[in-house]
CSV table of C-alpha atoms in Angstrom, one decimal:
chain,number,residue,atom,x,y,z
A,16,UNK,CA,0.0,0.0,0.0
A,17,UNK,CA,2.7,2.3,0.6
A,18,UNK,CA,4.5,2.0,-2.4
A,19,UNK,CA,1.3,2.3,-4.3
A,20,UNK,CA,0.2,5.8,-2.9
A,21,UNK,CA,3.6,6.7,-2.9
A,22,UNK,CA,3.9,6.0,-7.2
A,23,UNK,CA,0.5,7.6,-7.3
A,24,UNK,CA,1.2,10.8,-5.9
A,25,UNK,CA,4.4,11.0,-8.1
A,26,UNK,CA,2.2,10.5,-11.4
A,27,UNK,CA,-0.5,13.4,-9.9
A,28,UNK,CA,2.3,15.9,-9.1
A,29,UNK,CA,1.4,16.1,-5.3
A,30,UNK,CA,5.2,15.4,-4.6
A,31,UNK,CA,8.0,15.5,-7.2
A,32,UNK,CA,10.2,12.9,-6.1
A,33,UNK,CA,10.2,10.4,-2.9
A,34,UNK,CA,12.7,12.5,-1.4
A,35,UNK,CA,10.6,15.2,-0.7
A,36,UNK,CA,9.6,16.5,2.7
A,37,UNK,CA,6.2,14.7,4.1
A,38,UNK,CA,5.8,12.8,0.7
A,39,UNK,CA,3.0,9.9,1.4
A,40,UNK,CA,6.0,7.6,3.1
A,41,UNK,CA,6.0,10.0,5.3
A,42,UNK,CA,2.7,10.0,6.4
A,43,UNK,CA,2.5,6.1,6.8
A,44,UNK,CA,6.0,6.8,9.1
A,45,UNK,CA,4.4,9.2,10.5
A,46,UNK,CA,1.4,6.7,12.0
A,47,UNK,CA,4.1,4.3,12.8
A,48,UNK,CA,6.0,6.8,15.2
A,49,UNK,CA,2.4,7.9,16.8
A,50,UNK,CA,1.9,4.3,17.2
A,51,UNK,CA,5.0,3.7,19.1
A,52,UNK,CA,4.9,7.2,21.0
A,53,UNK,CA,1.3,6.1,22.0
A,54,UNK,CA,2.5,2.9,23.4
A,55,UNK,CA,5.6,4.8,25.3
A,56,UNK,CA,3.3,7.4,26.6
A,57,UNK,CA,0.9,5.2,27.8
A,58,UNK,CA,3.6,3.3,30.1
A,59,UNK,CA,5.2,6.0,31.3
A,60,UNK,CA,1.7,6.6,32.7
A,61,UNK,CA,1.5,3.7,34.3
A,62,UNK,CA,5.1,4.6,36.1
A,63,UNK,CA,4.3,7.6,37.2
A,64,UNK,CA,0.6,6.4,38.7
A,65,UNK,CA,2.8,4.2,40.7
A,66,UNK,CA,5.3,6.9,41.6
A,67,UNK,CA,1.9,8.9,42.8
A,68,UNK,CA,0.2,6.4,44.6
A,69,UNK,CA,3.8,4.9,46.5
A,70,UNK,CA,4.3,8.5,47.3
A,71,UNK,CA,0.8,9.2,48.8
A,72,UNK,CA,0.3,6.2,50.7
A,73,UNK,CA,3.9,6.9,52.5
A,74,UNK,CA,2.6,10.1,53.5
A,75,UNK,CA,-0.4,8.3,54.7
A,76,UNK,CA,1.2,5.8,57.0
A,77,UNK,CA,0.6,7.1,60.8
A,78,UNK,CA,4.0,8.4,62.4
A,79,UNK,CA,5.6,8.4,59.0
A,80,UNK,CA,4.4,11.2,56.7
A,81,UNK,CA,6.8,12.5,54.2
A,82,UNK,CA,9.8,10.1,53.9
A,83,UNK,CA,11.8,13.3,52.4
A,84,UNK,CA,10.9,15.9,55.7
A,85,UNK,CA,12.8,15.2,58.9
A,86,UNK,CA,10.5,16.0,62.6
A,87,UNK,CA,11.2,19.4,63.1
A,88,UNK,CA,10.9,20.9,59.6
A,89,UNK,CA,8.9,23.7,59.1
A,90,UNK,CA,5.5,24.7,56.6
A,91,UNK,CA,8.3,26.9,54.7
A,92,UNK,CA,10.4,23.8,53.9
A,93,UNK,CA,8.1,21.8,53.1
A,94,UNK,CA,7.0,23.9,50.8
A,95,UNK,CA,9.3,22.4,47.9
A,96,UNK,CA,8.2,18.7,48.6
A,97,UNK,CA,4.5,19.9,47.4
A,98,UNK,CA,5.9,21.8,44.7
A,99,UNK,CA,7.1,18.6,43.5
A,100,UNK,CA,4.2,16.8,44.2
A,101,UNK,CA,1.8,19.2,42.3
A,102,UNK,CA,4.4,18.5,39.5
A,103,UNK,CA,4.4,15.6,39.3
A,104,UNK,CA,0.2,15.4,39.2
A,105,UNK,CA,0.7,18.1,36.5
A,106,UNK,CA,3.4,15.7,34.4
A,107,UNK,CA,0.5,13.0,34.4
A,108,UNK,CA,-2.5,15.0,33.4
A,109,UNK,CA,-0.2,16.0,30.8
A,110,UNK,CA,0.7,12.6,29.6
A,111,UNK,CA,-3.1,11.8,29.8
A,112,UNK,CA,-3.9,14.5,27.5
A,113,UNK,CA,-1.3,13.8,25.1
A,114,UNK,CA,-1.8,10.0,24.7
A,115,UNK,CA,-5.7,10.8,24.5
A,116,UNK,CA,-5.2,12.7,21.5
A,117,UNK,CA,-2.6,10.9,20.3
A,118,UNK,CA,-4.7,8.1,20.2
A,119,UNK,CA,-7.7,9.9,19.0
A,120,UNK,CA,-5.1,11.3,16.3
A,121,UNK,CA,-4.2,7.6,14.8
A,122,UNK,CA,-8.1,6.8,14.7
A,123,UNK,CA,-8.3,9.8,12.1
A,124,UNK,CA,-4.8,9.2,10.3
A,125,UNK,CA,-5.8,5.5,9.4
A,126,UNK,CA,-9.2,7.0,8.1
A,127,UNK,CA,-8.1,9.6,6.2
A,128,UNK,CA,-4.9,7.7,4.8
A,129,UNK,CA,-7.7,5.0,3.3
A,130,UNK,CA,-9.5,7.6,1.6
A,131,UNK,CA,-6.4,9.5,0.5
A,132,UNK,CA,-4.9,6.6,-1.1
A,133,UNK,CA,-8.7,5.6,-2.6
A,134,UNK,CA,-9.0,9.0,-4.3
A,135,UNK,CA,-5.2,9.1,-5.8
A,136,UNK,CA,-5.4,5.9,-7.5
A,137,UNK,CA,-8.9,6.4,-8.8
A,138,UNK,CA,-9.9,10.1,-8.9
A,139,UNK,CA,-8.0,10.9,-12.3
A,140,UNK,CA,-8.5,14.4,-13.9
A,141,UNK,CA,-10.6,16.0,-11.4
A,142,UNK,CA,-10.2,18.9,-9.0
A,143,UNK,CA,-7.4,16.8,-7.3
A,144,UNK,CA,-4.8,17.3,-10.2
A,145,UNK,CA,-1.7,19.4,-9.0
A,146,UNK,CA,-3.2,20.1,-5.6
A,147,UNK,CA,-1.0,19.2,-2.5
A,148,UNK,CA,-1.9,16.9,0.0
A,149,UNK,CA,-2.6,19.1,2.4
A,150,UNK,CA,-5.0,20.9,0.6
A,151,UNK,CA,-6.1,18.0,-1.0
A,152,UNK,CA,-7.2,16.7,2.5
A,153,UNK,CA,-9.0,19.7,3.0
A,154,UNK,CA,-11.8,18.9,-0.5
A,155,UNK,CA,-12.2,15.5,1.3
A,156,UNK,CA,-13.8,17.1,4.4
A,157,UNK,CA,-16.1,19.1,2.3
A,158,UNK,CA,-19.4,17.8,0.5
A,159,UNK,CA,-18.8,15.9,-2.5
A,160,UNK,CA,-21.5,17.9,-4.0
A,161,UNK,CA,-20.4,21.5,-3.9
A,162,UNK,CA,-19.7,22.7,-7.5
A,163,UNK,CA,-17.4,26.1,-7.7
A,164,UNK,CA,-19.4,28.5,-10.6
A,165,UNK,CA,-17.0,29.1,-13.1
A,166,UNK,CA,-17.3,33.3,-14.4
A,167,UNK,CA,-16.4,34.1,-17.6
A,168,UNK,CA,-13.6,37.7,-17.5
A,169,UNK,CA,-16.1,39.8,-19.7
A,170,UNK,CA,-19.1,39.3,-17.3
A,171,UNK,CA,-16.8,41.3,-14.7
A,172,UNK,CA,-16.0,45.1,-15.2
A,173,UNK,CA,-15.0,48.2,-13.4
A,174,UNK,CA,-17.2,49.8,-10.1
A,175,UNK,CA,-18.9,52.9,-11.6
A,176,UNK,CA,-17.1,55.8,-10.2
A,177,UNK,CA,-13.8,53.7,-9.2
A,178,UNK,CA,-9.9,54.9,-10.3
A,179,UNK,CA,-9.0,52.0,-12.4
A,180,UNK,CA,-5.3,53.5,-13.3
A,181,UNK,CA,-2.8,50.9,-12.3
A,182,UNK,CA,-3.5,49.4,-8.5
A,183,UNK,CA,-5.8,52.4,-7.5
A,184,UNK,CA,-8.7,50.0,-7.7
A,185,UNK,CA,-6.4,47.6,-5.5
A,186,UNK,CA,-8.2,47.5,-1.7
A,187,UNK,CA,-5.9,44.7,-0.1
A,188,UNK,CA,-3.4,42.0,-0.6
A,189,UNK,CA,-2.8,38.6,1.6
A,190,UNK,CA,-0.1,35.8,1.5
A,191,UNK,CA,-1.1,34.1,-1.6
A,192,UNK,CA,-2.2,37.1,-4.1
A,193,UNK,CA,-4.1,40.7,-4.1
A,194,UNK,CA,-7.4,41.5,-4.0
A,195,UNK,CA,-8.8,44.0,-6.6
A,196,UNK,CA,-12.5,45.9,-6.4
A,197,UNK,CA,-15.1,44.6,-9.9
A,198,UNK,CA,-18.3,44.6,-10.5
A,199,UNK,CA,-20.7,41.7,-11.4
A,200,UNK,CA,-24.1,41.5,-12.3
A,201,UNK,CA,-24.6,44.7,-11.1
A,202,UNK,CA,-23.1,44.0,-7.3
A,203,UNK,CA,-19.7,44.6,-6.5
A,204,UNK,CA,-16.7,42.0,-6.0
A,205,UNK,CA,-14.1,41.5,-4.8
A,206,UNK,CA,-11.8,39.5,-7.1
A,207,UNK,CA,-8.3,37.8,-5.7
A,208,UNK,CA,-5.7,37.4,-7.7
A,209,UNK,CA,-2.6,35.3,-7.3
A,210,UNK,CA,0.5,36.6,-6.9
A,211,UNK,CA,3.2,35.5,-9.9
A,212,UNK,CA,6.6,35.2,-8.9
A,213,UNK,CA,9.7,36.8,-10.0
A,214,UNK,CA,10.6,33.7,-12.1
A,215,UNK,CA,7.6,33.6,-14.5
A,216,UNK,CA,8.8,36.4,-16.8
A,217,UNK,CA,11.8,33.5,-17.7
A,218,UNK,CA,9.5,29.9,-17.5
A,219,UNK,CA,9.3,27.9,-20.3
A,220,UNK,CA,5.9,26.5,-21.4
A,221,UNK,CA,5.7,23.6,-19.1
A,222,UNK,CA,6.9,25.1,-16.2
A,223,UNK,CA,4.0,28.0,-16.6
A,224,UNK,CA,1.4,25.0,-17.0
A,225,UNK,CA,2.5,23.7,-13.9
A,226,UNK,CA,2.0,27.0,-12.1
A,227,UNK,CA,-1.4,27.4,-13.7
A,228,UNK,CA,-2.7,24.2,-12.6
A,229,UNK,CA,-1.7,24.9,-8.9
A,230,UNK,CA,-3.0,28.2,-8.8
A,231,UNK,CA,-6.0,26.6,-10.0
A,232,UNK,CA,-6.1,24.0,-7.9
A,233,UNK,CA,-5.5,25.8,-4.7
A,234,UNK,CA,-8.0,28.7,-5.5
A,235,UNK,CA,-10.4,25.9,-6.3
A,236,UNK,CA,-9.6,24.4,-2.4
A,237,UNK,CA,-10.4,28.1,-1.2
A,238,UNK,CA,-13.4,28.3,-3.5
A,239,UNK,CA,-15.1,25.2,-2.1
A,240,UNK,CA,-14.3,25.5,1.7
A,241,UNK,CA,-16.0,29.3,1.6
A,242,UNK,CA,-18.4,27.4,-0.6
A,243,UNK,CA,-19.0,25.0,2.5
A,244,UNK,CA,-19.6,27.9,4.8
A,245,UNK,CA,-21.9,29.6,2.5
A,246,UNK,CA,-24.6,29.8,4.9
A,247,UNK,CA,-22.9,31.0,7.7
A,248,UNK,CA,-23.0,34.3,8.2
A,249,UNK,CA,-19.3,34.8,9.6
A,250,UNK,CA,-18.1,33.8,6.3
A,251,UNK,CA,-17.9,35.9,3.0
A,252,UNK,CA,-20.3,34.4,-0.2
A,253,UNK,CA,-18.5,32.7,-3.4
A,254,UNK,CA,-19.5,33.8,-6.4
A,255,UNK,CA,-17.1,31.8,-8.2
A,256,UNK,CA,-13.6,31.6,-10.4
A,257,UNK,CA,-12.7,33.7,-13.3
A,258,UNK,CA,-9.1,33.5,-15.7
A,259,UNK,CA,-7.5,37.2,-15.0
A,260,UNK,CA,-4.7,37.2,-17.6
A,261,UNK,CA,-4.2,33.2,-16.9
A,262,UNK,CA,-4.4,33.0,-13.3
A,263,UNK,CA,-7.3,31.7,-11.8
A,264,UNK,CA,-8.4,34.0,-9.5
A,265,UNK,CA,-11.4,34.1,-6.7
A,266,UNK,CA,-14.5,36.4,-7.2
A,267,UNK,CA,-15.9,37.1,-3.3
A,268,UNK,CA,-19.2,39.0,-2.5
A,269,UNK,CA,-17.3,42.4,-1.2
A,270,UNK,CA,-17.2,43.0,2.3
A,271,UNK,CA,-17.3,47.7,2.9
A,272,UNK,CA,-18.9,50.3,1.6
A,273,UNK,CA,-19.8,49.6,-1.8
A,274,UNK,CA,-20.3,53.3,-2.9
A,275,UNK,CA,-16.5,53.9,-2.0
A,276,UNK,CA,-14.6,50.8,-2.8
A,277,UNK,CA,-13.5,51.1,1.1
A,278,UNK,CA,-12.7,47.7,3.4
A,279,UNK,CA,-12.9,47.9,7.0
A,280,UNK,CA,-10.1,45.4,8.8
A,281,UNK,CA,-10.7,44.8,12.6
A,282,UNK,CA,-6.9,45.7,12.8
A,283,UNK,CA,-8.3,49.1,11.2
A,284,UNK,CA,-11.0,49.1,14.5
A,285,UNK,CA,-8.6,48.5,16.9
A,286,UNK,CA,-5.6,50.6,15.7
A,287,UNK,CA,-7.4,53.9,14.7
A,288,UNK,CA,-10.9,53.1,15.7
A,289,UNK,CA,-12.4,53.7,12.0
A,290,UNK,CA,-14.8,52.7,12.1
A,291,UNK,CA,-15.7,53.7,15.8
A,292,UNK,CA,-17.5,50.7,17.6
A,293,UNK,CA,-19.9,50.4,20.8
A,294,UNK,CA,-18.8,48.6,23.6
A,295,UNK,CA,-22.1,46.6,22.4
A,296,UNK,CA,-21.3,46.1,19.1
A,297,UNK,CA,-17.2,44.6,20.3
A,298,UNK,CA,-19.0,41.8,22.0
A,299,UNK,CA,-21.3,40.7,19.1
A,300,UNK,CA,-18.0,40.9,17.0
A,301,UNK,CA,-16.4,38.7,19.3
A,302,UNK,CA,-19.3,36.2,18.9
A,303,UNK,CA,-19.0,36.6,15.0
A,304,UNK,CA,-15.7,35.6,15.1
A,305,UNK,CA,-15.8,32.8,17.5
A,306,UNK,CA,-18.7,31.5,15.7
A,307,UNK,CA,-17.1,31.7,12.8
A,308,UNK,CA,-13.8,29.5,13.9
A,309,UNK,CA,-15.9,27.3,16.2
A,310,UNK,CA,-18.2,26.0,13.0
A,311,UNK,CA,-14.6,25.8,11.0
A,312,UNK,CA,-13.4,23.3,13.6
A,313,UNK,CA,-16.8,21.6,14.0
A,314,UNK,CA,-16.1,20.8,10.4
A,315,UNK,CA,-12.6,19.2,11.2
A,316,UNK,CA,-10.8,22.1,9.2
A,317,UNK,CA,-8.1,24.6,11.1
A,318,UNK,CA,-7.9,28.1,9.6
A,319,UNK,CA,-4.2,28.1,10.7
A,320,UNK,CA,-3.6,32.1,10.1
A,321,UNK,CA,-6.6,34.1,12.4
A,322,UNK,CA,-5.2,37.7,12.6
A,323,UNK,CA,-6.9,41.3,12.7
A,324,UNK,CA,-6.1,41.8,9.1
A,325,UNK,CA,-8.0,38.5,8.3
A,326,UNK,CA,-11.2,39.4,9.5
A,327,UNK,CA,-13.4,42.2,7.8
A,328,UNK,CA,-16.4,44.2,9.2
A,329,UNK,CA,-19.2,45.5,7.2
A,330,UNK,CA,-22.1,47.8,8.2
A,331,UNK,CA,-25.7,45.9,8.2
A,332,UNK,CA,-28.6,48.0,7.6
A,333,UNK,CA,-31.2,45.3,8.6
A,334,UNK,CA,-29.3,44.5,12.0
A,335,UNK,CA,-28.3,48.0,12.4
A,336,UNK,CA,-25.0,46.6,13.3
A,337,UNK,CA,-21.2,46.0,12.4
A,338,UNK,CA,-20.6,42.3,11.7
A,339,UNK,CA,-17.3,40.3,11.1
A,340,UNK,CA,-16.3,37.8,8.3
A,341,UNK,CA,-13.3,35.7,8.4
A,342,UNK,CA,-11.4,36.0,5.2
A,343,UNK,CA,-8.6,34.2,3.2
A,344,UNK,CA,-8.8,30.6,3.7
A,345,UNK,CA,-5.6,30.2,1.6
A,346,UNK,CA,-3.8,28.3,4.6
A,347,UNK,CA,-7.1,25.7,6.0
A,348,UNK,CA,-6.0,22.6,6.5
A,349,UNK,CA,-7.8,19.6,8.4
A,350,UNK,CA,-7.6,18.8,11.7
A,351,UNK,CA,-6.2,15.3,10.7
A,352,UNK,CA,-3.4,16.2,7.9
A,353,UNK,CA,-2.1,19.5,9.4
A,354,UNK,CA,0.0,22.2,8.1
A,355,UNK,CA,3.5,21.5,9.5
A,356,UNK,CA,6.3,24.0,10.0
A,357,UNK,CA,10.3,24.6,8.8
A,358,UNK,CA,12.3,25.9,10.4
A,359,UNK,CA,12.5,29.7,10.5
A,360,UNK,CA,15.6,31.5,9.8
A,361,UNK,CA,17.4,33.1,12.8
A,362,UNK,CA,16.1,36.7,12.2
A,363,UNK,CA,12.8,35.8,11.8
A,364,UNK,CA,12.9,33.4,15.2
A,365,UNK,CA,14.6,36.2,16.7
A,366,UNK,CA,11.6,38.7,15.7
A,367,UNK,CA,8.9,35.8,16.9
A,368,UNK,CA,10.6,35.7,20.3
A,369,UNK,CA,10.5,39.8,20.8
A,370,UNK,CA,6.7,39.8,19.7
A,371,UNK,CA,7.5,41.7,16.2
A,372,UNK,CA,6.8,38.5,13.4
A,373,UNK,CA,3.8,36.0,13.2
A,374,UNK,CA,3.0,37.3,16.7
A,375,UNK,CA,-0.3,35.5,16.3
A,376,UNK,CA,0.7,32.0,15.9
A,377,UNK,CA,1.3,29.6,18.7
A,378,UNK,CA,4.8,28.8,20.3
A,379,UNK,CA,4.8,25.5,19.8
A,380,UNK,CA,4.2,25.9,16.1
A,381,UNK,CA,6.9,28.3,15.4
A,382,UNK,CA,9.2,27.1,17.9
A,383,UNK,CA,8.7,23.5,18.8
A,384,UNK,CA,7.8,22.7,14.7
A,385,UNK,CA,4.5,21.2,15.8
A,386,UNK,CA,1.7,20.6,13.7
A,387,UNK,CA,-1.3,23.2,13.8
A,388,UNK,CA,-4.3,21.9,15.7
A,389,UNK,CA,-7.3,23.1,17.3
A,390,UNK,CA,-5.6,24.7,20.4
A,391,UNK,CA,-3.2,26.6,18.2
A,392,UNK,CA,-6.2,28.3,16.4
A,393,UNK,CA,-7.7,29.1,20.1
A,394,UNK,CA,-4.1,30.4,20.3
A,395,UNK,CA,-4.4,32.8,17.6
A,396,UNK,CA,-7.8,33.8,18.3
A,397,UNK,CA,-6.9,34.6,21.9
A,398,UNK,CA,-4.5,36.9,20.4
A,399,UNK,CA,-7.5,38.8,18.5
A,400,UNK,CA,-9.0,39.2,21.7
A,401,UNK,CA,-6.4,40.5,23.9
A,402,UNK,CA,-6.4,43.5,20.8
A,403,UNK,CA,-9.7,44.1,21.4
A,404,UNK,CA,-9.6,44.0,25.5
A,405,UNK,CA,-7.1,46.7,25.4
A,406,UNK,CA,-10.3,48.9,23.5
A,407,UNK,CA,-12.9,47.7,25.6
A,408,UNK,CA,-11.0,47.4,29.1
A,409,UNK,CA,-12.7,44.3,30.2
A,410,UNK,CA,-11.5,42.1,32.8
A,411,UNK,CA,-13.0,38.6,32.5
A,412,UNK,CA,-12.5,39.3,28.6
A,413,UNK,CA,-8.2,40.0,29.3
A,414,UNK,CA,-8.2,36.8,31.9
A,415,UNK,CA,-9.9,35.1,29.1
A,416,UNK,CA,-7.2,35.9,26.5
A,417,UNK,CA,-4.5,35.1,28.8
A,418,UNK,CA,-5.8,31.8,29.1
A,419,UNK,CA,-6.1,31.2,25.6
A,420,UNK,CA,-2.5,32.1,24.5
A,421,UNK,CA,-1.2,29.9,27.6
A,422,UNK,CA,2.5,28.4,26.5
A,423,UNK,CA,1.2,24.8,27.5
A,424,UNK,CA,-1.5,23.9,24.5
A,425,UNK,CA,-3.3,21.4,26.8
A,426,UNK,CA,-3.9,24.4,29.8
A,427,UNK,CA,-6.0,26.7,26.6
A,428,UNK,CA,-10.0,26.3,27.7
A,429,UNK,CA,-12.2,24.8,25.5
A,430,UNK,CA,-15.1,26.7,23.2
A,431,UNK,CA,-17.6,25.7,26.0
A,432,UNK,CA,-16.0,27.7,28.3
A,433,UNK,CA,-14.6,30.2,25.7
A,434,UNK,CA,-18.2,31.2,24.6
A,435,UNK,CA,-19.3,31.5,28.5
A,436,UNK,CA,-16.7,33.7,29.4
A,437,UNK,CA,-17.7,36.0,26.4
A,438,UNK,CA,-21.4,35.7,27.0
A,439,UNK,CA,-21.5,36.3,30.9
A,440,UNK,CA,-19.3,39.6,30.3
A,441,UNK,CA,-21.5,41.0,27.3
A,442,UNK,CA,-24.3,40.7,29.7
A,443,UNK,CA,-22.4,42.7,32.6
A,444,UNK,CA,-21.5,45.2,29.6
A,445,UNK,CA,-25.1,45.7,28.7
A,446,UNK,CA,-26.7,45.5,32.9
């Protein structure tokens, strides 16, 4: 079986030789070495239950009490004996957590390893074609029977009233392309481009093919999971994908003021206050958002780069309200087959320790080269929320955030408690 998904993803062009990093081998080593941890993990349990229960039933014994604490020692120095002891209950709730979700972890690996290798021996020219496995992974969690429109260039055209010399008509710009202002069918768009890279001036024929087909293929993956979203209303609407100039690009519904072309970021809100918000209107922002993130994970997808800058507002006349959409899903992945992280360069590690680069992913992501999961989107979003607590000035709301960006993944609460927190202070905020 290995050798088989491993030839197949050769021939589909998700890796280009065996040798490259997380190629399918990988991902059948990769269950073997959960496997073994699992097994590892789970005796060291059992070690340290006995270390715990020898321990306490020594200090039990009548006339004994702690065999490490002479007579006449005092509350002050015994003070490190019960340091040690609460570490020592804290290593093995630890260890339960881990081999939990380890466990849980090589439940979903086998099942999605079945239908990976299922779909790349026998899903031949289809949306799969040139698309990683990562993102690949990510169609697999969405309905088989969402269809991405296909718009033809000429049906799009300028916003009456818009600049359209050069970039003026340009109203933002992520990590995989830029995102220009159109109209369509008489309602404006937002249409993202991909970016081309300095090399495609000199590629040959083939190469620019290649490049085509993963453009394609990964704005189709974005395409489908906003598709998959499409009635929620945290998310923007897909209208569908359209050729600009022979990159397949993304045509949004646009998320500002549609008379001026104008986008409103919450990093925009929280910077510079523009636009100004209620106290009111924070807390049912909050809710968008972690409604939003909450029905991504729900699905088994991770959005794997929550910032400010990702998430627009937009006025609504029927609510009377500002609401927030999360934006560019160019970096979802599932919960299962995770985006995994190199090694940063010095500098950059060096700016991620003093709080000035990717200050809103997780440590042990950037630093410990873990996989994303659920807690390191909580993470990130706990990071969105200690912005907005230094607007608001809200206590349970900054203990909350605090709690969320905690160093230790496993100590991050859960949405349960996450959605409390945020619901028991928007009701102090409106007594």
């Amino acid at each position: 079986m290995k050798a088989s998904v491993a030839a197949a993803a050769i021939r589909y062009g998700v890796v280009e030789t065996v040798g490259d990093s997380m190629c399918i081998t990988d991902l059948f080593q990769a269950l073997d070495d959960m496997k073994q941890l699992n097994s590892n993990m789970k005796l060291e349990i059992v070690n340290l239950k006995k270390t715990k229960e020898t321990s306490e039933d020594m200090i039990s014994i009548p006339g004994i009490g702690d065999p490490l604490l002479e007579c006449g020692d005092s509350a002050a120095e015994k003070s490190p004996r019960e340091r040690e002891r609460c570490e020592l209950k804290e290593m093995l709730e630890d260890f339960q957590y881990q081999t939990c979700r380890q466990g849980s972890l090589i439940k979903k690996l086998r099942y999605q390893l079945s239908v990976f290798h299922k779909n790349m021996l026998h899903e031949e020219d289809s949306v799969y074609d040139n698309m990683n496995y990562i993102d690949r992974a990510v169609i697999d969690r969405i309905l088989s029977d969402v269809k991405v429109p296909v718009i033809k260039s000429e049906d799009l055209s300028f916003l009456v009233g818009a600049n359209v010399d050069g970039d003026d008509d340009l109203v933002g710009k992520g990590s995989f392309g830029k995102v220009f202002l159109r109209q369509y069918q008489g309602e404006a768009v937002a249409v993202k481009v991909p970016y081309n890279g300095e090399g495609v001036r000199d590629e040959d024929d083939e190469k620019r093919m290649v490049r085509i087909k993963a453009d394609h293929a990964r704005t189709t993956m974005e395409a489908l999971v906003n598709l998959a979203f499409a009635d929620h209303p945290s998310f923007p609407k897909t209208v569908g994908i359209v050729d600009i100039g022979g990159a397949p690009s993304l045509v949004l519904e646009f998320l500002g003021d549609k008379n001026t072309g104008t986008i409103y970021t919450l990093s925009q809100a929280i910077k510079f206050q523009i636009p100004a918000l209620s106290k009111e209107n924070w807390f049912v922002i909050m809710m968008d958002i972690i409604h939003g993130l909450k029905a991504m994970h729900e699905k088994g997808l991770l959005h794997n780069d929550l910032k400010a800058n990702n998430i627009l507002l937009q006025w609504d006349l029927e609510d009377q309200r500002w609401h927030a959409f999360i934006i560019d899903m160019g970096k979802v992945s599932t919960q299962t087959i995770p985006l995994r992280h190199k090694q940063l360069p010095k500098e950059e590690l060096e700016g991620y320790k003093k709080g000035t680069l990717f200050p809103h992913l997780a440590p042990e992501y950037i630093l410990d080269l873990q996989p994303m999961t659920i807690q390191t989107d909580i993470y990130s979003l706990g990071k969105v929320l200690a912005r907005i607590e230094k607007v608001i000035r809200s206590r349970p709301l900054r203990d909350l955030a605090d709690e969320m960006t905690h160093v230790k993944a496993r100590l991050r609460p859960s949405w349960k408690h996450i959605e409390k927190v945020i619901t028991k202070a928007q009701r102090r905020n409106i007594s």
